[in-house]
Amino acid sequence: LQRNRAGPRAAGVARRRKRAPEPGRNKATVKGRVVKSAIEEYHKKKPVNHLRENLQYMLKGRLVADKTVTEQVLAQNRGRKSKDQPPEKTEKKKPESTVFTEEDFRKFEREYFGIP
């Protein structure tokens, strides 16, 4: 009577409990393990140099985009942090020069200070 009250759920849980976990392979043993060569493993994990293929790929295409298009792409890829922003170009200031000559200064000294 109690099984009927609990419904089909209780029967499913009971069925799952009955099954014992199957004994798997003991991973601590060496039995059945294939010994790998250290040289083969080294060759598998050795980094591959793709420089030659990359150079050929880059030199193959000679199409150069417009300056405006490249600027737009670069502006889109820039982050918002200050380190991602390009440095602002400052205009070179010309050295300040006066319109007065040495003669004009001497003349001013004579007139203002009264030095002959």
PDB file of N, CA, C and O in Angstrom, residues 98-107:
ATOM      1  N   THR A  98      62.068  87.196 -31.026  1.00  0.00           N
ATOM      2  CA  THR A  98      61.529  88.543 -30.839  1.00  0.00           C
ATOM      3  C   THR A  98      61.648  89.328 -32.141  1.00  0.00           C
ATOM      4  O   THR A  98      62.484  89.034 -32.999  1.00  0.00           O
ATOM      5  N   VAL A  99      60.776  90.308 -32.253  1.00  0.00           N
ATOM      6  CA  VAL A  99      60.818  91.169 -33.433  1.00  0.00           C
ATOM      7  C   VAL A  99      61.811  92.313 -33.229  1.00  0.00           C
ATOM      8  O   VAL A  99      62.145  93.019 -34.172  1.00  0.00           O
ATOM      9  N   PHE A 100      62.263  92.457 -31.984  1.00  0.00           N
ATOM     10  CA  PHE A 100      63.216  93.526 -31.696  1.00  0.00           C
ATOM     11  C   PHE A 100      64.642  93.039 -31.906  1.00  0.00           C
ATOM     12  O   PHE A 100      64.962  91.906 -31.583  1.00  0.00           O
ATOM     13  N   THR A 101      65.457  93.917 -32.390  1.00  0.00           N
ATOM     14  CA  THR A 101      66.873  93.600 -32.577  1.00  0.00           C
ATOM     15  C   THR A 101      67.666  94.181 -31.410  1.00  0.00           C
ATOM     16  O   THR A 101      67.117  94.886 -30.553  1.00  0.00           O
ATOM     17  N   GLU A 102      68.944  93.892 -31.408  1.00  0.00           N
ATOM     18  CA  GLU A 102      69.823  94.416 -30.353  1.00  0.00           C
ATOM     19  C   GLU A 102      69.893  95.939 -30.379  1.00  0.00           C
ATOM     20  O   GLU A 102      69.947  96.585 -29.342  1.00  0.00           O
ATOM     21  N   GLU A 103      69.856  96.472 -31.566  1.00  0.00           N
ATOM     22  CA  GLU A 103      69.874  97.940 -31.715  1.00  0.00           C
ATOM     23  C   GLU A 103      68.639  98.571 -31.065  1.00  0.00           C
ATOM     24  O   GLU A 103      68.739  99.609 -30.407  1.00  0.00           O
ATOM     25  N   ASP A 104      67.474  97.925 -31.239  1.00  0.00           N
ATOM     26  CA  ASP A 104      66.247  98.457 -30.650  1.00  0.00           C
ATOM     27  C   ASP A 104      66.326  98.458 -29.129  1.00  0.00           C
ATOM     28  O   ASP A 104      65.867  99.402 -28.460  1.00  0.00           O
ATOM     29  N   PHE A 105      66.931  97.428 -28.529  1.00  0.00           N
ATOM     30  CA  PHE A 105      67.085  97.367 -27.072  1.00  0.00           C
ATOM     31  C   PHE A 105      68.010  98.478 -26.566  1.00  0.00           C
ATOM     32  O   PHE A 105      67.742  99.103 -25.544  1.00  0.00           O
ATOM     33  N   ARG A 106      69.100  98.702 -27.291  1.00  0.00           N
ATOM     34  CA  ARG A 106      70.025  99.770 -26.878  1.00  0.00           C
ATOM     35  C   ARG A 106      69.340 101.143 -26.940  1.00  0.00           C
ATOM     36  O   ARG A 106      69.507 101.987 -26.052  1.00  0.00           O
ATOM     37  N   LYS A 107      68.565 101.334 -27.986  1.00  0.00           N
ATOM     38  CA  LYS A 107      67.849 102.598 -28.140  1.00  0.00           C
ATOM     39  C   LYS A 107      66.852 102.790 -26.998  1.00  0.00           C
ATOM     40  O   LYS A 107      66.726 103.888 -26.432  1.00  0.00           O
TER      41      LYS A 107
END
